[in-house]
PDB file of C-alpha atoms in Angstrom:
ATOM      1  CA  MET A  23     130.427  10.231  48.722  1.00  0.00           C
ATOM      2  CA  MET A  24     129.103  13.373  50.374  1.00  0.00           C
ATOM      3  CA  SER A  25     131.455  16.016  51.702  1.00  0.00           C
ATOM      4  CA  GLN A  26     132.457  16.013  55.358  1.00  0.00           C
ATOM      5  CA  GLN A  27     130.345  19.051  56.143  1.00  0.00           C
ATOM      6  CA  ASN A  28     127.266  17.072  55.113  1.00  0.00           C
ATOM      7  CA  GLU A  29     128.037  13.693  56.705  1.00  0.00           C
ATOM      8  CA  TRP A  30     129.408  12.413  59.972  1.00  0.00           C
ATOM      9  CA  CYS A  31     129.811   9.118  61.802  1.00  0.00           C
ATOM     10  CA  TYR A  32     127.746   8.511  64.925  1.00  0.00           C
ATOM     11  CA  GLU A  33     130.026   7.797  67.872  1.00  0.00           C
ATOM     12  CA  PRO A  34     128.073   7.482  71.144  1.00  0.00           C
ATOM     13  CA  GLY A  35     129.361   9.524  74.041  1.00  0.00           C
ATOM     14  CA  THR A  36     131.779  11.778  72.148  1.00  0.00           C
ATOM     15  CA  ARG A  37     131.929  15.561  72.317  1.00  0.00           C
ATOM     16  CA  ARG A  38     131.598  15.599  68.545  1.00  0.00           C
ATOM     17  CA  ASN A  39     127.995  14.422  68.766  1.00  0.00           C
ATOM     18  CA  LYS A  40     126.946  17.343  70.916  1.00  0.00           C
ATOM     19  CA  HIS A  41     127.437  19.666  67.978  1.00  0.00           C
ATOM     20  CA  ARG A  42     125.704  17.441  65.430  1.00  0.00           C
ATOM     21  CA  TRP A  43     122.272  17.281  67.046  1.00  0.00           C
ATOM     22  CA  LYS A  44     120.042  20.307  67.410  1.00  0.00           C
ATOM     23  CA  HIS A  45     117.037  21.003  69.601  1.00  0.00           C
ATOM     24  CA  ASP A  46     114.137  23.034  68.321  1.00  0.00           C
ATOM     25  CA  GLU A  47     112.116  25.456  70.462  1.00  0.00           C
ATOM     26  CA  ALA A  48     110.013  22.611  71.852  1.00  0.00           C
ATOM     27  CA  GLY A  49     113.145  20.814  73.030  1.00  0.00           C
ATOM     28  CA  ILE A  50     112.785  18.020  70.495  1.00  0.00           C
ATOM     29  CA  GLN A  51     115.977  16.364  69.291  1.00  0.00           C
ATOM     30  CA  SER A  52     116.336  16.200  65.518  1.00  0.00           C
ATOM     31  CA  MET A  53     119.053  15.665  62.948  1.00  0.00           C
ATOM     32  CA  ALA A  54     120.659  18.798  61.610  1.00  0.00           C
ATOM     33  CA  LYS A  55     122.476  17.029  58.791  1.00  0.00           C
ATOM     34  CA  THR A  56     122.828  13.699  57.086  1.00  0.00           C
ATOM     35  CA  ILE A  57     124.399  11.117  59.389  1.00  0.00           C
ATOM     36  CA  ARG A  58     126.238   7.887  58.657  1.00  0.00           C
ATOM     37  CA  LEU A  59     125.860   4.813  60.848  1.00  0.00           C
ATOM     38  CA  GLY A  60     128.248   1.903  60.348  1.00  0.00           C
ATOM     39  CA  ARG A  61     131.419   1.767  58.260  1.00  0.00           C
ATOM     40  CA  GLU A  62     132.476   2.004  54.632  1.00  0.00           C
ATOM     41  CA  SER A  63     133.976  -1.501  54.529  1.00  0.00           C
ATOM     42  CA  GLY A  64     130.898  -3.104  56.095  1.00  0.00           C
ATOM     43  CA  ILE A  65     127.266  -2.048  56.457  1.00  0.00           C
ATOM     44  CA  LEU A  66     126.802   1.699  56.111  1.00  0.00           C
ATOM     45  CA  MET A  67     123.455   3.483  56.442  1.00  0.00           C
ATOM     46  CA  THR A  68     122.944   7.178  55.732  1.00  0.00           C
ATOM     47  CA  LEU A  69     119.971   9.063  57.132  1.00  0.00           C
ATOM     48  CA  ARG A  70     118.614  12.547  56.525  1.00  0.00           C
ATOM     49  CA  GLY A  71     115.860  13.493  58.924  1.00  0.00           C
ATOM     50  CA  VAL A  72     112.699  15.158  57.667  1.00  0.00           C
ATOM     51  CA  HIS A  73     110.259  17.411  59.498  1.00  0.00           C
ATOM     52  CA  SER A  74     107.642  15.629  61.589  1.00  0.00           C
ATOM     53  CA  PRO A  75     104.185  17.275  61.864  1.00  0.00           C
ATOM     54  CA  ARG A  76     104.189  16.315  65.570  1.00  0.00           C
ATOM     55  CA  PRO A  77     107.858  16.611  66.610  1.00  0.00           C
ATOM     56  CA  GLU A  78     107.289  15.472  70.194  1.00  0.00           C
ATOM     57  CA  PHE A  79     105.874  12.192  68.820  1.00  0.00           C
ATOM     58  CA  HIS A  80     108.355  11.710  65.978  1.00  0.00           C
ATOM     59  CA  LEU A  81     109.328   8.226  64.791  1.00  0.00           C
ATOM     60  CA  ALA A  82     112.738   9.129  63.336  1.00  0.00           C
ATOM     61  CA  GLU A  83     111.322   9.808  59.879  1.00  0.00           C
ATOM     62  CA  ALA A  84     114.187   9.936  57.405  1.00  0.00           C
ATOM     63  CA  ILE A  85     115.302   9.530  53.830  1.00  0.00           C
ATOM     64  CA  PHE A  86     117.801   6.684  53.926  1.00  0.00           C
ATOM     65  CA  THR A  87     120.302   4.675  51.930  1.00  0.00           C
ATOM     66  CA  LEU A  88     122.260   1.522  52.727  1.00  0.00           C
ATOM     67  CA  ARG A  89     125.466   0.152  51.254  1.00  0.00           C
ATOM     68  CA  ILE A  90     127.507  -2.956  51.983  1.00  0.00           C
ATOM     69  CA  ALA A  91     131.254  -2.699  51.357  1.00  0.00           C
ATOM     70  CA  GLY A  92     130.513   0.106  48.890  1.00  0.00           C
ATOM     71  CA  HIS A  93     127.720  -1.731  47.041  1.00  0.00           C
ATOM     72  CA  TRP A  94     124.367   0.062  46.929  1.00  0.00           C
ATOM     73  CA  ILE A  95     121.500  -2.018  48.341  1.00  0.00           C
ATOM     74  CA  TRP A  96     118.791   0.510  49.208  1.00  0.00           C
ATOM     75  CA  GLY A  97     118.299   4.046  47.930  1.00  0.00           C
ATOM     76  CA  GLN A  98     120.816   4.268  45.104  1.00  0.00           C
ATOM     77  CA  PRO A  99     121.880   7.840  44.314  1.00  0.00           C
ATOM     78  CA  GLN A 100     119.027   9.838  42.843  1.00  0.00           C
ATOM     79  CA  PRO A 101     117.548  13.317  43.359  1.00  0.00           C
ATOM     80  CA  THR A 102     116.575  13.626  47.021  1.00  0.00           C
ATOM     81  CA  GLU A 103     113.050  14.738  46.191  1.00  0.00           C
ATOM     82  CA  GLN A 104     112.414  11.356  44.517  1.00  0.00           C
ATOM     83  CA  ARG A 105     113.251   9.399  47.665  1.00  0.00           C
ATOM     84  CA  ILE A 106     110.665   8.398  50.243  1.00  0.00           C
ATOM     85  CA  ALA A 107     111.059   9.266  53.922  1.00  0.00           C
ATOM     86  CA  TRP A 108     110.203   6.431  56.282  1.00  0.00           C
ATOM     87  CA  PRO A 109     109.908   6.013  60.078  1.00  0.00           C
ATOM     88  CA  MET A 110     113.176   4.391  61.147  1.00  0.00           C
ATOM     89  CA  VAL A 111     111.581   3.246  64.401  1.00  0.00           C
ATOM     90  CA  ASP A 112     110.585   0.142  62.413  1.00  0.00           C
ATOM     91  CA  LEU A 113     114.226  -0.743  61.845  1.00  0.00           C
ATOM     92  CA  LEU A 114     115.177  -0.301  65.506  1.00  0.00           C
ATOM     93  CA  HIS A 115     112.250  -2.367  66.756  1.00  0.00           C
ATOM     94  CA  GLY A 116     112.879  -5.077  64.160  1.00  0.00           C
ATOM     95  CA  LEU A 117     116.603  -5.340  64.855  1.00  0.00           C
ATOM     96  CA  ALA A 118     115.915  -5.791  68.564  1.00  0.00           C
ATOM     97  CA  ARG A 119     113.330  -8.487  67.828  1.00  0.00           C
ATOM     98  CA  ILE A 120     115.522 -10.648  65.562  1.00  0.00           C
ATOM     99  CA  TRP A 121     118.850  -9.978  67.312  1.00  0.00           C
ATOM    100  CA  PRO A 122     119.217 -13.479  68.869  1.00  0.00           C
ATOM    101  CA  TRP A 123     118.905 -15.145  65.462  1.00  0.00           C
ATOM    102  CA  LEU A 124     121.293 -12.745  63.735  1.00  0.00           C
ATOM    103  CA  GLU A 125     123.758 -13.359  66.554  1.00  0.00           C
ATOM    104  CA  LEU A 126     123.419 -17.121  66.964  1.00  0.00           C
ATOM    105  CA  GLU A 127     121.497 -18.972  64.248  1.00  0.00           C
ATOM    106  CA  GLU A 128     123.568 -20.865  61.669  1.00  0.00           C
ATOM    107  CA  GLY A 129     122.454 -22.920  58.686  1.00  0.00           C
ATOM    108  CA  TYR A 130     119.026 -23.487  57.180  1.00  0.00           C
ATOM    109  CA  PRO A 131     116.171 -24.905  59.288  1.00  0.00           C
ATOM    110  CA  ILE A 132     115.365 -27.744  56.839  1.00  0.00           C
ATOM    111  CA  PRO A 133     117.771 -30.160  55.050  1.00  0.00           C
ATOM    112  CA  ILE A 134     118.844 -27.956  52.121  1.00  0.00           C
ATOM    113  CA  THR A 135     122.192 -26.360  51.260  1.00  0.00           C
ATOM    114  CA  PRO A 136     121.670 -23.568  48.729  1.00  0.00           C
ATOM    115  CA  ASP A 137     124.631 -21.432  47.675  1.00  0.00           C
ATOM    116  CA  HIS A 138     122.852 -18.400  49.068  1.00  0.00           C
ATOM    117  CA  PRO A 139     119.347 -17.404  50.268  1.00  0.00           C
ATOM    118  CA  GLY A 140     118.299 -16.375  46.767  1.00  0.00           C
ATOM    119  CA  LYS A 141     118.302 -20.072  45.846  1.00  0.00           C
ATOM    120  CA  MET A 142     116.621 -21.250  49.043  1.00  0.00           C
ATOM    121  CA  MET A 143     113.106 -21.681  47.682  1.00  0.00           C
ATOM    122  CA  GLN A 144     114.343 -23.322  44.488  1.00  0.00           C
ATOM    123  CA  GLU A 145     116.117 -26.016  46.495  1.00  0.00           C
ATOM    124  CA  ALA A 146     113.220 -26.355  48.905  1.00  0.00           C
ATOM    125  CA  GLU A 147     110.703 -26.868  46.091  1.00  0.00           C
ATOM    126  CA  ALA A 148     112.934 -29.552  44.571  1.00  0.00           C
ATOM    127  CA  ARG A 149     112.996 -31.304  47.939  1.00  0.00           C
ATOM    128  CA  TRP A 150     109.231 -31.045  48.372  1.00  0.00           C
ATOM    129  CA  ARG A 151     108.596 -33.018  45.204  1.00  0.00           C
ATOM    130  CA  ASP A 152     109.668 -36.116  47.143  1.00  0.00           C
ATOM    131  CA  VAL A 153     107.952 -35.535  50.496  1.00  0.00           C
ATOM    132  CA  ALA A 154     104.372 -35.687  51.732  1.00  0.00           C
ATOM    133  CA  ILE A 155     102.216 -32.604  51.180  1.00  0.00           C
ATOM    134  CA  GLY A 156     101.747 -32.065  54.889  1.00  0.00           C
ATOM    135  CA  LYS A 157     105.486 -32.114  55.540  1.00  0.00           C
ATOM    136  CA  ALA A 158     106.139 -29.782  52.606  1.00  0.00           C
ATOM    137  CA  GLU A 159     103.579 -27.292  53.903  1.00  0.00           C
ATOM    138  CA  ALA A 160     105.084 -27.432  57.400  1.00  0.00           C
ATOM    139  CA  GLU A 161     108.560 -26.801  56.007  1.00  0.00           C
ATOM    140  CA  GLU A 162     107.283 -23.910  53.913  1.00  0.00           C
ATOM    141  CA  ASP A 163     105.992 -22.294  57.115  1.00  0.00           C
ATOM    142  CA  ILE A 164     109.388 -22.891  58.737  1.00  0.00           C
ATOM    143  CA  LEU A 165     111.159 -21.140  55.858  1.00  0.00           C
ATOM    144  CA  PHE A 166     108.701 -18.262  56.011  1.00  0.00           C
ATOM    145  CA  ASP A 167     109.592 -17.705  59.667  1.00  0.00           C
ATOM    146  CA  PHE A 168     113.288 -18.131  58.838  1.00  0.00           C
ATOM    147  CA  ARG A 169     113.113 -15.322  56.311  1.00  0.00           C
ATOM    148  CA  GLN A 170     111.406 -13.054  58.854  1.00  0.00           C
ATOM    149  CA  ARG A 171     114.471 -13.526  61.082  1.00  0.00           C
ATOM    150  CA  HIS A 172     117.170 -12.946  58.472  1.00  0.00           C
ATOM    151  CA  ASP A 173     115.887 -10.657  55.684  1.00  0.00           C
ATOM    152  CA  LEU A 174     116.468  -7.131  56.951  1.00  0.00           C
ATOM    153  CA  SER A 175     114.222  -5.623  54.273  1.00  0.00           C
ATOM    154  CA  LEU A 176     111.213  -7.104  56.077  1.00  0.00           C
ATOM    155  CA  LEU A 177     111.895  -4.986  59.158  1.00  0.00           C
ATOM    156  CA  PHE A 178     110.295  -2.020  57.364  1.00  0.00           C
ATOM    157  CA  ARG A 179     106.495  -2.025  57.421  1.00  0.00           C
ATOM    158  CA  GLY A 180     104.629  -1.006  54.296  1.00  0.00           C
ATOM    159  CA  ILE A 181     107.543  -0.267  51.975  1.00  0.00           C
ATOM    160  CA  HIS A 182     109.112  -2.534  49.357  1.00  0.00           C
ATOM    161  CA  LEU A 183     112.890  -2.855  49.530  1.00  0.00           C
ATOM    162  CA  ALA A 184     115.291  -5.246  47.841  1.00  0.00           C
ATOM    163  CA  PRO A 185     115.825  -8.326  50.021  1.00  0.00           C
ATOM    164  CA  LEU A 186     118.912  -8.191  52.228  1.00  0.00           C
ATOM    165  CA  TRP A 187     119.754 -11.430  53.980  1.00  0.00           C
ATOM    166  CA  LEU A 188     122.222 -11.836  56.823  1.00  0.00           C
ATOM    167  CA  LEU A 189     123.201 -15.371  57.827  1.00  0.00           C
ATOM    168  CA  ARG A 190     125.902 -16.464  60.242  1.00  0.00           C
ATOM    169  CA  GLU A 191     128.434 -19.024  58.997  1.00  0.00           C
ATOM    170  CA  GLY A 192     130.838 -19.615  61.853  1.00  0.00           C
ATOM    171  CA  HIS A 193     133.001 -16.525  62.248  1.00  0.00           C
ATOM    172  CA  GLU A 194     131.658 -15.061  59.011  1.00  0.00           C
ATOM    173  CA  ALA A 195     128.421 -13.382  58.015  1.00  0.00           C
ATOM    174  CA  LEU A 196     126.976 -14.150  54.604  1.00  0.00           C
ATOM    175  CA  LEU A 197     125.201 -11.134  53.111  1.00  0.00           C
ATOM    176  CA  TRP A 198     123.053 -11.625  50.041  1.00  0.00           C
ATOM    177  CA  SER A 199     120.827  -9.337  47.998  1.00  0.00           C
ATOM    178  CA  PRO A 200     119.745  -9.383  44.352  1.00  0.00           C
ATOM    179  CA  GLN A 201     121.487  -5.990  44.243  1.00  0.00           C
ATOM    180  CA  LEU A 202     124.832  -7.787  44.650  1.00  0.00           C
ATOM    181  CA  GLU A 203     126.606  -9.647  41.840  1.00  0.00           C
ATOM    182  CA  HIS A 204     127.536 -12.365  44.312  1.00  0.00           C
ATOM    183  CA  PRO A 205     127.135 -12.982  48.068  1.00  0.00           C
ATOM    184  CA  LEU A 206     129.546 -11.175  50.363  1.00  0.00           C
ATOM    185  CA  ARG A 207     131.236 -12.714  53.384  1.00  0.00           C
ATOM    186  CA  LEU A 208     132.430 -10.408  56.136  1.00  0.00           C
ATOM    187  CA  ALA A 209     133.518 -11.002  59.713  1.00  0.00           C
ATOM    188  CA  HIS A 210     130.372 -11.746  61.697  1.00  0.00           C
ATOM    189  CA  SER A 211     131.541  -9.791  64.749  1.00  0.00           C
ATOM    190  CA  ALA A 212     132.221  -6.705  62.605  1.00  0.00           C
ATOM    191  CA  VAL A 213     128.814  -6.904  60.919  1.00  0.00           C
ATOM    192  CA  MET A 214     127.091  -7.135  64.295  1.00  0.00           C
ATOM    193  CA  GLN A 215     129.085  -4.098  65.430  1.00  0.00           C
ATOM    194  CA  ASP A 216     127.808  -2.217  62.364  1.00  0.00           C
ATOM    195  CA  LEU A 217     124.236  -3.115  63.282  1.00  0.00           C
ATOM    196  CA  THR A 218     124.911  -2.086  66.868  1.00  0.00           C
ATOM    197  CA  LYS A 219     126.051   1.353  65.689  1.00  0.00           C
ATOM    198  CA  MET A 220     122.894   1.648  63.590  1.00  0.00           C
ATOM    199  CA  GLY A 221     120.682   0.687  66.519  1.00  0.00           C
ATOM    200  CA  ASP A 222     122.483   2.943  68.990  1.00  0.00           C
ATOM    201  CA  GLY A 223     122.217   5.877  66.579  1.00  0.00           C
ATOM    202  CA  LEU A 224     118.497   5.369  66.044  1.00  0.00           C
ATOM    203  CA  SER A 225     117.886   4.890  69.756  1.00  0.00           C
ATOM    204  CA  ALA A 226     119.673   8.181  70.483  1.00  0.00           C
ATOM    205  CA  TRP A 227     117.577   9.965  67.866  1.00  0.00           C
ATOM    206  CA  LEU A 228     114.343   8.618  69.370  1.00  0.00           C
ATOM    207  CA  ALA A 229     115.347   9.471  72.952  1.00  0.00           C
ATOM    208  CA  THR A 230     113.095  12.542  73.204  1.00  0.00           C
ATOM    209  CA  SER A 231     110.091  11.113  71.378  1.00  0.00           C
ATOM    210  CA  LYS A 232     106.957  10.498  73.423  1.00  0.00           C
ATOM    211  CA  ALA A 233     105.455   8.177  70.810  1.00  0.00           C
ATOM    212  CA  PRO A 234     104.646   4.746  72.326  1.00  0.00           C
ATOM    213  CA  ARG A 235     106.254   2.982  69.341  1.00  0.00           C
ATOM    214  CA  ALA A 236     109.474   4.928  69.889  1.00  0.00           C
ATOM    215  CA  ILE A 237     109.542   4.221  73.622  1.00  0.00           C
ATOM    216  CA  GLN A 238     108.856   0.526  73.086  1.00  0.00           C
ATOM    217  CA  ALA A 239     111.515   0.238  70.375  1.00  0.00           C
ATOM    218  CA  ARG A 240     114.152   1.827  72.599  1.00  0.00           C
ATOM    219  CA  VAL A 241     113.279  -0.497  75.493  1.00  0.00           C
ATOM    220  CA  ARG A 242     113.472  -3.539  73.220  1.00  0.00           C
ATOM    221  CA  TRP A 243     116.826  -2.377  71.884  1.00  0.00           C
ATOM    222  CA  GLN A 244     118.222  -1.903  75.379  1.00  0.00           C
ATOM    223  CA  GLN A 245     117.028  -5.396  76.325  1.00  0.00           C
ATOM    224  CA  ARG A 246     118.404  -7.210  73.264  1.00  0.00           C
ATOM    225  CA  ALA A 247     121.249  -8.888  75.173  1.00  0.00           C
ATOM    226  CA  GLU A 248     118.810 -10.307  77.699  1.00  0.00           C
ATOM    227  CA  HIS A 249     116.514 -11.347  74.829  1.00  0.00           C
ATOM    228  CA  THR A 250     119.451 -13.192  73.235  1.00  0.00           C
ATOM    229  CA  LEU A 251     120.316 -15.047  76.437  1.00  0.00           C
ATOM    230  CA  LYS A 252     116.712 -16.164  76.911  1.00  0.00           C
ATOM    231  CA  ASN A 253     116.627 -17.521  73.367  1.00  0.00           C
ATOM    232  CA  TYR A 254     120.082 -19.121  73.442  1.00  0.00           C
ATOM    233  CA  LEU A 255     119.018 -22.781  73.519  1.00  0.00           C
ATOM    234  CA  PRO A 256     115.962 -22.418  71.255  1.00  0.00           C
ATOM    235  CA  VAL A 257     118.165 -20.792  68.600  1.00  0.00           C
ATOM    236  CA  ILE A 258     121.251 -23.007  68.681  1.00  0.00           C
ATOM    237  CA  ARG A 259     119.232 -26.241  69.027  1.00  0.00           C
ATOM    238  CA  GLY A 260     116.350 -25.266  66.777  1.00  0.00           C
ATOM    239  CA  MET A 261     113.823 -25.821  69.560  1.00  0.00           C
ATOM    240  CA  SER A 262     110.629 -23.990  70.335  1.00  0.00           C
ATOM    241  CA  ARG A 263     110.345 -22.371  73.745  1.00  0.00           C
ATOM    242  CA  ALA A 264     107.484 -24.787  74.530  1.00  0.00           C
ATOM    243  CA  ASP A 265     109.765 -27.769  73.785  1.00  0.00           C
ATOM    244  CA  LEU A 266     112.507 -26.222  75.901  1.00  0.00           C
ATOM    245  CA  LYS A 267     110.129 -25.774  78.836  1.00  0.00           C
ATOM    246  CA  ALA A 268     109.001 -29.400  78.530  1.00  0.00           C
ATOM    247  CA  MET A 269     112.641 -30.560  78.590  1.00  0.00           C
ATOM    248  CA  THR A 270     114.051 -28.274  81.299  1.00  0.00           C
ATOM    249  CA  GLY A 271     111.049 -26.911  83.174  1.00  0.00           C
ATOM    250  CA  SER A 272     111.761 -23.370  81.982  1.00  0.00           C
ATOM    251  CA  PRO A 273     111.533 -21.625  78.603  1.00  0.00           C
ATOM    252  CA  ASP A 274     114.444 -19.337  79.563  1.00  0.00           C
ATOM    253  CA  VAL A 275     117.511 -21.536  80.005  1.00  0.00           C
ATOM    254  CA  THR A 276     120.640 -19.412  79.565  1.00  0.00           C
ATOM    255  CA  PRO A 277     124.167 -20.702  78.761  1.00  0.00           C
ATOM    256  CA  ASP A 278     125.289 -20.517  82.421  1.00  0.00           C
ATOM    257  CA  ARG A 279     122.525 -22.976  83.388  1.00  0.00           C
ATOM    258  CA  ILE A 280     123.349 -25.652  80.783  1.00  0.00           C
TER     259      ILE A 280
END
């Protein structure tokens, strides 16, 4: 673990933050040191910002690592110069997009019950041996979309990371990665709070960027609660928005209108 002078925890709205961000001569907000978003006993991401050639259009480029309950998932310790900096705007935009499914979706979308997501395709392929080709192909597409909603590694564009799945199981969150010896189960509410801290930290970092991707990502993040409400029935009932509109007359039925 890094020393306290090199790491800190992002806590929105505190006086402490005012001394941990610096502004260059152009007035662009950037990270002065490595920051930590999340918590040691849950999901913890560390970020070290790198210089952007166009600071006013930065995309939160950073060298990053991620651990879950102390287990390294991405960016295991190695010399900093060997790590790759990446625009973290991808993570913020992706989290906002899949938030309703991380918050609400439980179980697998086809009739299989693997021990964890790493065995999902193995069980699905065993099932498909006994179903029509057309049905198997349709279910394969369903599982492809399912992975897009629950594998956090896919939120980064153009970089290969170890899979990291997050699935809700009642009051628990199942977290699986080939980097883990076995799946971890943590309180779902606490895991979502960790992701909220990550998103809030990235949104704060991108606040002064004029890049369209940064602006759009921040707007999507701020609207994630509304996005979740609009997708409430489609997620919990496994319906498409078109099917929901056919049934109710609107694709945006929220819990208070059920």
